[in-house]
mmCIF file of C-alpha atoms in Angstrom:
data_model
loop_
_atom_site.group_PDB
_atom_site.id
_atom_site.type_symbol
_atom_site.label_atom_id
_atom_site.label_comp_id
_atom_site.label_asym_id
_atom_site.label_seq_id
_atom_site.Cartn_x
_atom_site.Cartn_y
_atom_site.Cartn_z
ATOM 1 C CA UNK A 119 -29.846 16.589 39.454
ATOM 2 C CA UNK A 120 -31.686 19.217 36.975
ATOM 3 C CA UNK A 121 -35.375 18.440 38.288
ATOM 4 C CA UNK A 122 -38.896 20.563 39.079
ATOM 5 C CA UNK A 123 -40.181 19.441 41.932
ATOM 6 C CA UNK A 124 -44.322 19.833 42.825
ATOM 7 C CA UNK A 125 -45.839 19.445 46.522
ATOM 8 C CA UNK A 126 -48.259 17.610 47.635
ATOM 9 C CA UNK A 127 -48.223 14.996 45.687
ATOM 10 C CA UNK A 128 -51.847 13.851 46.111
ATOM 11 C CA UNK A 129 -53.964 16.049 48.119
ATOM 12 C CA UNK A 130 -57.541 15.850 49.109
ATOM 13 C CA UNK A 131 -59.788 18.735 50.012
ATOM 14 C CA UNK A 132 -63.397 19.849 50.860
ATOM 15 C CA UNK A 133 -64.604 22.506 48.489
ATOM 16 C CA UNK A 134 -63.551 26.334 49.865
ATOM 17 C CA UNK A 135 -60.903 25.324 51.654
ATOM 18 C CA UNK A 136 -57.703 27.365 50.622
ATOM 19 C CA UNK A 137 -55.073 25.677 49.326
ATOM 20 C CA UNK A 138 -51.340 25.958 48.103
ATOM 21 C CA UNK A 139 -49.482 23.663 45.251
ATOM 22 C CA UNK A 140 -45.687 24.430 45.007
ATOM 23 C CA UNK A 141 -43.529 24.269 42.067
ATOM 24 C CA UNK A 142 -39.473 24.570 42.153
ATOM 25 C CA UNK A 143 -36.863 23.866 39.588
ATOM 26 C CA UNK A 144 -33.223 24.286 39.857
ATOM 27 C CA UNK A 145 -32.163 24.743 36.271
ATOM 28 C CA UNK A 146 -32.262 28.365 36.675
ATOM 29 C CA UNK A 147 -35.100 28.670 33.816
ATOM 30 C CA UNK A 148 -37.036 32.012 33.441
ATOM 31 C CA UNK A 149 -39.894 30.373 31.967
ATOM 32 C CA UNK A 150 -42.409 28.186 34.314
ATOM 33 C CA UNK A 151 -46.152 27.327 33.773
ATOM 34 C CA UNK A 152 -49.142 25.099 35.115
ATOM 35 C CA UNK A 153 -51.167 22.485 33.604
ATOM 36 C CA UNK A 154 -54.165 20.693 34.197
ATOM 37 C CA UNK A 155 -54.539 16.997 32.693
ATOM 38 C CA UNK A 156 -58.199 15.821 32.189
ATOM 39 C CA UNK A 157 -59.741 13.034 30.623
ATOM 40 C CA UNK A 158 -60.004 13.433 26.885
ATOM 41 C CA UNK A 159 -58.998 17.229 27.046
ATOM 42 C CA UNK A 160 -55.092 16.018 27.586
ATOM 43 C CA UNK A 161 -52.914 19.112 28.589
ATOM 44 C CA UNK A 162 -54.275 22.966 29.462
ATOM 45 C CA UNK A 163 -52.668 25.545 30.708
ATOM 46 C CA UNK A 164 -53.807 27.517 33.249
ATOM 47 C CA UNK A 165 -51.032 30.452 34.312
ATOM 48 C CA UNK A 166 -47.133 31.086 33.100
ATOM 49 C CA UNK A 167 -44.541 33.176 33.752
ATOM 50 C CA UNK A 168 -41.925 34.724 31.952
ATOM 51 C CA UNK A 169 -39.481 35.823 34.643
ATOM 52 C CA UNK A 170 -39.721 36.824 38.020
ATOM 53 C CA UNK A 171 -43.099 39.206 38.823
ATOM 54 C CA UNK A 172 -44.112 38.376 35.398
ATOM 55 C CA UNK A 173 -46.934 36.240 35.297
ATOM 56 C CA UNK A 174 -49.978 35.945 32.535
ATOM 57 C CA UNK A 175 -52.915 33.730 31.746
ATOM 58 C CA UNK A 176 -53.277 30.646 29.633
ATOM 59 C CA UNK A 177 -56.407 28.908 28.398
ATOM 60 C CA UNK A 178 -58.379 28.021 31.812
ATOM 61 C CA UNK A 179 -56.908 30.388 34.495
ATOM 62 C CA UNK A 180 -60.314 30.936 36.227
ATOM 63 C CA UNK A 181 -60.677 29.962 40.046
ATOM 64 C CA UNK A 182 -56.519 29.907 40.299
ATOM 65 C CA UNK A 183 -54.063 32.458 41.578
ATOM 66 C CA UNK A 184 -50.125 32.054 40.893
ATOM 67 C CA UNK A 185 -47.105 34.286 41.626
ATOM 68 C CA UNK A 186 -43.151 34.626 40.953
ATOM 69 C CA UNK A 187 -41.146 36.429 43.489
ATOM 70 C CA UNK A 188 -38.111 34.342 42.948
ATOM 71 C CA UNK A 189 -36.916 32.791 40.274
ATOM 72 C CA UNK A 190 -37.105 29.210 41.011
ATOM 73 C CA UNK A 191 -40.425 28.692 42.569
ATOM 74 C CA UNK A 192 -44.035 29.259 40.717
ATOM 75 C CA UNK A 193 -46.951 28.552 43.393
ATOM 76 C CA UNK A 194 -50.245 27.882 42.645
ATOM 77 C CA UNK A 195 -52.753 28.824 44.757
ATOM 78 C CA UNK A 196 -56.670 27.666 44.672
ATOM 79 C CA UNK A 197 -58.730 30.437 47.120
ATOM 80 C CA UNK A 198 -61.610 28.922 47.025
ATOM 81 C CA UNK A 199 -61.679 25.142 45.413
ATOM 82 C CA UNK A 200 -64.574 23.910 44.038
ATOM 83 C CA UNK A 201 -65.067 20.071 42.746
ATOM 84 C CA UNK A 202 -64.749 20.691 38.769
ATOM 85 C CA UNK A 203 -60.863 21.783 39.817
ATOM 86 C CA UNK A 204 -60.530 18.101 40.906
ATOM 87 C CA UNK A 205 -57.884 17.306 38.302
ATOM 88 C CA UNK A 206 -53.922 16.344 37.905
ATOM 89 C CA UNK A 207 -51.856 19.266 37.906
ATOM 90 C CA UNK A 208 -48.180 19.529 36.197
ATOM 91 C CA UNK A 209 -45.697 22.699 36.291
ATOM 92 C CA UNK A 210 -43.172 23.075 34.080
ATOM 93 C CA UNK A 211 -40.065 24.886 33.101
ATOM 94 C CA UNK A 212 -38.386 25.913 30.107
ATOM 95 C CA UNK A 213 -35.416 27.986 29.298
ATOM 96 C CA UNK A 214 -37.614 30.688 27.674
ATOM 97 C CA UNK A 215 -38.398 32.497 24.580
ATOM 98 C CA UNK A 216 -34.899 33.192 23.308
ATOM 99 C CA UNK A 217 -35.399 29.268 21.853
ATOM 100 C CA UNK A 218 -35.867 27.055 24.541
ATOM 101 C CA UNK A 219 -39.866 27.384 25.169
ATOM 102 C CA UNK A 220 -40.878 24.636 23.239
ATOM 103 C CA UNK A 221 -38.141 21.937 25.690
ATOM 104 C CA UNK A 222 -40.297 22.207 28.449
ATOM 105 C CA UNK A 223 -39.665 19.810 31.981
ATOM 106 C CA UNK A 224 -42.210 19.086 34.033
ATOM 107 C CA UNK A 225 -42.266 17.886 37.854
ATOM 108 C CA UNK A 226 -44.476 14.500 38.285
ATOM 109 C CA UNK A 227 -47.463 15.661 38.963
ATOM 110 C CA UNK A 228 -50.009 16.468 41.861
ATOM 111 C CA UNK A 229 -53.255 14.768 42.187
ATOM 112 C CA UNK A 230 -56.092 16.767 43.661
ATOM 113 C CA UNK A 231 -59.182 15.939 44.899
ATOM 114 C CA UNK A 232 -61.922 18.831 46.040
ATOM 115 C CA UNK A 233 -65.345 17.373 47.729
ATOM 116 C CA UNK B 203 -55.173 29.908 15.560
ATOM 117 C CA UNK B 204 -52.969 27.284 16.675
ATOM 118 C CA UNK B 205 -53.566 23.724 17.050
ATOM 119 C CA UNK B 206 -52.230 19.916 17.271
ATOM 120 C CA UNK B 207 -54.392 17.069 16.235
ATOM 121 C CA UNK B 208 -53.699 13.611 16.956
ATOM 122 C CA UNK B 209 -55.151 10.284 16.782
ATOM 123 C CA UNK B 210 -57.663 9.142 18.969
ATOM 124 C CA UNK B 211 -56.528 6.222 21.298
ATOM 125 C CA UNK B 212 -56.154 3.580 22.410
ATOM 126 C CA UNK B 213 -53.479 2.408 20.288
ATOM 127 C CA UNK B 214 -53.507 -1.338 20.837
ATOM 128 C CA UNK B 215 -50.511 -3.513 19.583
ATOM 129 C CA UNK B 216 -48.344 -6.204 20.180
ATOM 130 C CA UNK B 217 -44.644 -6.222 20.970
ATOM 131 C CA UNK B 218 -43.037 -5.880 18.167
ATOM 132 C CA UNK B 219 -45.433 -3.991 16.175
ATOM 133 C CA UNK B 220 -44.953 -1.432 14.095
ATOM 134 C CA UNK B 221 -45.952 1.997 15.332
ATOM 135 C CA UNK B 222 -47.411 5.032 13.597
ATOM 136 C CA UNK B 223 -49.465 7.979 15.779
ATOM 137 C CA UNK B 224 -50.537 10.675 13.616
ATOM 138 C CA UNK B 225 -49.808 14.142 14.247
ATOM 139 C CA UNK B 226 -50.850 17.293 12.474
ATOM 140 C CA UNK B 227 -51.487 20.757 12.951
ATOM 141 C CA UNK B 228 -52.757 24.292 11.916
ATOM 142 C CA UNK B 229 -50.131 27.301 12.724
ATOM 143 C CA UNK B 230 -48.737 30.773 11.518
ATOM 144 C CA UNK B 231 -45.337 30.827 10.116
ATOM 145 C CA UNK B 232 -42.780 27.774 10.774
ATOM 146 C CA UNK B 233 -43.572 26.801 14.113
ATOM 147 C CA UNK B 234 -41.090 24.134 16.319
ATOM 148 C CA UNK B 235 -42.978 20.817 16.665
ATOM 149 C CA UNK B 236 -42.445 17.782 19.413
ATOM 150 C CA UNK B 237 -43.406 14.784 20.780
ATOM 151 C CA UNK B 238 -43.750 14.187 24.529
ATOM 152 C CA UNK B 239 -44.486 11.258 26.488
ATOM 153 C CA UNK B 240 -45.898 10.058 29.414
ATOM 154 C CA UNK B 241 -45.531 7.211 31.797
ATOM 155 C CA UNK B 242 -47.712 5.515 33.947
ATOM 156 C CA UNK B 243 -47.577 8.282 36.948
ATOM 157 C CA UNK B 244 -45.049 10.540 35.674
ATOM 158 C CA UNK B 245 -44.831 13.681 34.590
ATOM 159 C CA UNK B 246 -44.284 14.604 30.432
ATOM 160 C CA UNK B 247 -40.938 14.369 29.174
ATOM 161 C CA UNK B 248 -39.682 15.511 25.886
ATOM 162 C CA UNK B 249 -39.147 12.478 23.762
ATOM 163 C CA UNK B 250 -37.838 14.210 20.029
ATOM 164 C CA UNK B 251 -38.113 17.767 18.236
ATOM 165 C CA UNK B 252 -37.895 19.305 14.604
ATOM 166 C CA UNK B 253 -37.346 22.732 14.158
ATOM 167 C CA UNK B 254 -37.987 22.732 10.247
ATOM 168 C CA UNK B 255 -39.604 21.542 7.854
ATOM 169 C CA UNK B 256 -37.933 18.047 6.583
ATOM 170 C CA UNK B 257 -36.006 17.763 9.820
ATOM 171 C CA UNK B 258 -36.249 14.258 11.323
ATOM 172 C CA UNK B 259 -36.350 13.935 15.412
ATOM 173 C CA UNK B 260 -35.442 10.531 16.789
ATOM 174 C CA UNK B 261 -34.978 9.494 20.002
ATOM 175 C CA UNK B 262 -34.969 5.808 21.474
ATOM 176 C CA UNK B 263 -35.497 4.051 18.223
ATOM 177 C CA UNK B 264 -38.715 6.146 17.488
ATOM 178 C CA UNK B 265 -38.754 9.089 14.971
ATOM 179 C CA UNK B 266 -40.881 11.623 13.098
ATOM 180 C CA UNK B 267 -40.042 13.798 10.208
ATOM 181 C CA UNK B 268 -41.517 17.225 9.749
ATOM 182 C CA UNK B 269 -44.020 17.557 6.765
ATOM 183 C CA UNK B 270 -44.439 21.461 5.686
ATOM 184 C CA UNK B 271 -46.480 20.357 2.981
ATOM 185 C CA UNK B 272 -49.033 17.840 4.969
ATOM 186 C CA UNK B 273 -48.729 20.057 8.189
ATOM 187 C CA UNK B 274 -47.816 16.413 9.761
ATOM 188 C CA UNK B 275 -45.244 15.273 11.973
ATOM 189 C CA UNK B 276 -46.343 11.195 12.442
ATOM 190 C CA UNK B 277 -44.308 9.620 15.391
ATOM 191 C CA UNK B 278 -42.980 5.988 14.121
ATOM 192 C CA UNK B 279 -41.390 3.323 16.101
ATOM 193 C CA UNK B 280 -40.298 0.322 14.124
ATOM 194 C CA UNK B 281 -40.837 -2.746 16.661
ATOM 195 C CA UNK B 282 -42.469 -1.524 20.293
ATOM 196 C CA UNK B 283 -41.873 -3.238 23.414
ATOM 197 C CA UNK B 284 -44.251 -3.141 26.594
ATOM 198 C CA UNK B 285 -42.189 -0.453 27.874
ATOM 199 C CA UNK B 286 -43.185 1.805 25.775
ATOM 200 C CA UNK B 287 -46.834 1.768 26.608
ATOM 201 C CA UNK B 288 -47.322 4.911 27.999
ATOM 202 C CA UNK B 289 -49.072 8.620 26.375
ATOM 203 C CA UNK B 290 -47.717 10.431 23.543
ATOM 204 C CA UNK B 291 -48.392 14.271 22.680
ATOM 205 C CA UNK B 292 -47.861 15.822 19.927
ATOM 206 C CA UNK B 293 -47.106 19.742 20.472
ATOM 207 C CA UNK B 294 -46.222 23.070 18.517
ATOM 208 C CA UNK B 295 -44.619 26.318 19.424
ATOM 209 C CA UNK B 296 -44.025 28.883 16.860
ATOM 210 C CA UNK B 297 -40.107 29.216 17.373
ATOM 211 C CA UNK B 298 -38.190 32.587 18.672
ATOM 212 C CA UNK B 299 -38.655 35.925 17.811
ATOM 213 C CA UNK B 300 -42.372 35.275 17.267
ATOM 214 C CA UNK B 301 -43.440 36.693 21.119
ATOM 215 C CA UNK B 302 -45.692 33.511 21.043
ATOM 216 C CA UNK B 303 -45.701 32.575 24.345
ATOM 217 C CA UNK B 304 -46.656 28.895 24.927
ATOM 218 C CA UNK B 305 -46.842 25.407 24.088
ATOM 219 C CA UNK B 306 -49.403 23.864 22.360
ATOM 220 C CA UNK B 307 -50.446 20.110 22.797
ATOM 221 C CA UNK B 308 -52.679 17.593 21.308
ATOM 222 C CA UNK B 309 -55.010 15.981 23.445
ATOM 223 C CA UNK B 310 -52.632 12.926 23.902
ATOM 224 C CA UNK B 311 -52.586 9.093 22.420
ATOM 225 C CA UNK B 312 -52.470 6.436 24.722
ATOM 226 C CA UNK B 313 -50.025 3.590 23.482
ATOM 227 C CA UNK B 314 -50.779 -0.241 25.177
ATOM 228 C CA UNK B 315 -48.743 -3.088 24.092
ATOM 229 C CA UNK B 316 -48.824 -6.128 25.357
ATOM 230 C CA UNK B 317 -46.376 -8.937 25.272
#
């Protein structure tokens, strides 16, 4: 089944405490990116990649960290979490700019907490 | 710049009702535009596209047609049931070829209906 898969699910933390969010797909897309959901500011985007060691910032990348060393997996990584990064996070993958940017999937979702 | 506009929720309506979210937006050139939705604790997933102007998307009995000359692309359902209550965003990308690298969303309608 053609899915991206995100891990945790729901995660609570204390504020500077390191943390790791994976993203995989297995539709072989070159294109992945993260999202934050918020209350009345629906979808941002905070990293995406292109391909593999190709990764740029979107609209609120400050306090995150992501990397692509293989295809498939996108990880986002929070060094230092603070509370104002409490929010729902999606990643997403898309066949790429040769047409298929704008059909993006997206895994369900982690839930974060930072106190 | 680039940017989607939608209606401010929430969209309140019995089953049956007739549907209409409004969508527009400001962009360079003759960008892609979509609707995604959301369900209670999933992830988005792409509900129709157009990729030009006057091209109709439809998908599960709802449907929006691509205005070039009102910048609009209005997502229309003719009779809801409860299970489509869910969020609906609108979102752009300028199309291939144009190096523009992302997808842009609204902030999001919520849809209730009730039985």
């Amino acid at each position: 089944e053609a899915q991206v898969t995100q891990n945790p699910r729901y995660l609570i933390t204390v504020t500077g405490k390191k943390l790791t969010v994976t993203c995989s797909q297995n539709m072989n897309h070159e294109y992945m990116s993260w999202y934050r959901q918020d209350p009345g500011l629906g979808l941002r985007q905070i990293y995406y990649s292109m391909n593999v060691e190709v990764t740029d910032k979107g609209d609120v990348p400050e306090g995150y960290k992501v990397s692509r060393k293989e295809k498939r997996n996108f990880p986002l990584i929070l060094e230092s979490p603070s509370p104002n990064q409490t929010s729902l996070y999606f990643c997403a993958s898309s066949y790429g700019l040769a047409g298929g940017l704008g059909e993006q999937f997206f895994g369900p979702g982690t839930r974060l907490t930072v106190l | 710049g680039n940017s989607v506009t939608q209606m401010e929720g929430p969209v309140t309506l019995s089953e049956e009702a007739f549907l209409t979210i409004n969508c527009t937006y400001t962009a360079t050139g003759y960008p892609s535009l979509f609707w995604y939705v959301q369900y209670p604790g999933e992830g988005l997933q792409l509900l129709l596209k157009a990729t030009k102007a006057d091209d109709k998307g439809s998908n599960k009995g709802f449907e929006a047609t691509y205005r070039k000359e009102t910048t609009s692309f209005h997502l229309e359902k003719g009779s809801v049931q409860v299970s489509d209550s869910a969020v609906y965003f609108c979102a752009l990308w300028r199309g291939p070829g144009t190096g523009f690298q992302k997808l842009v969303f609204g902030t999001g309608t919520r849809l209730l209906v009730s039985p």
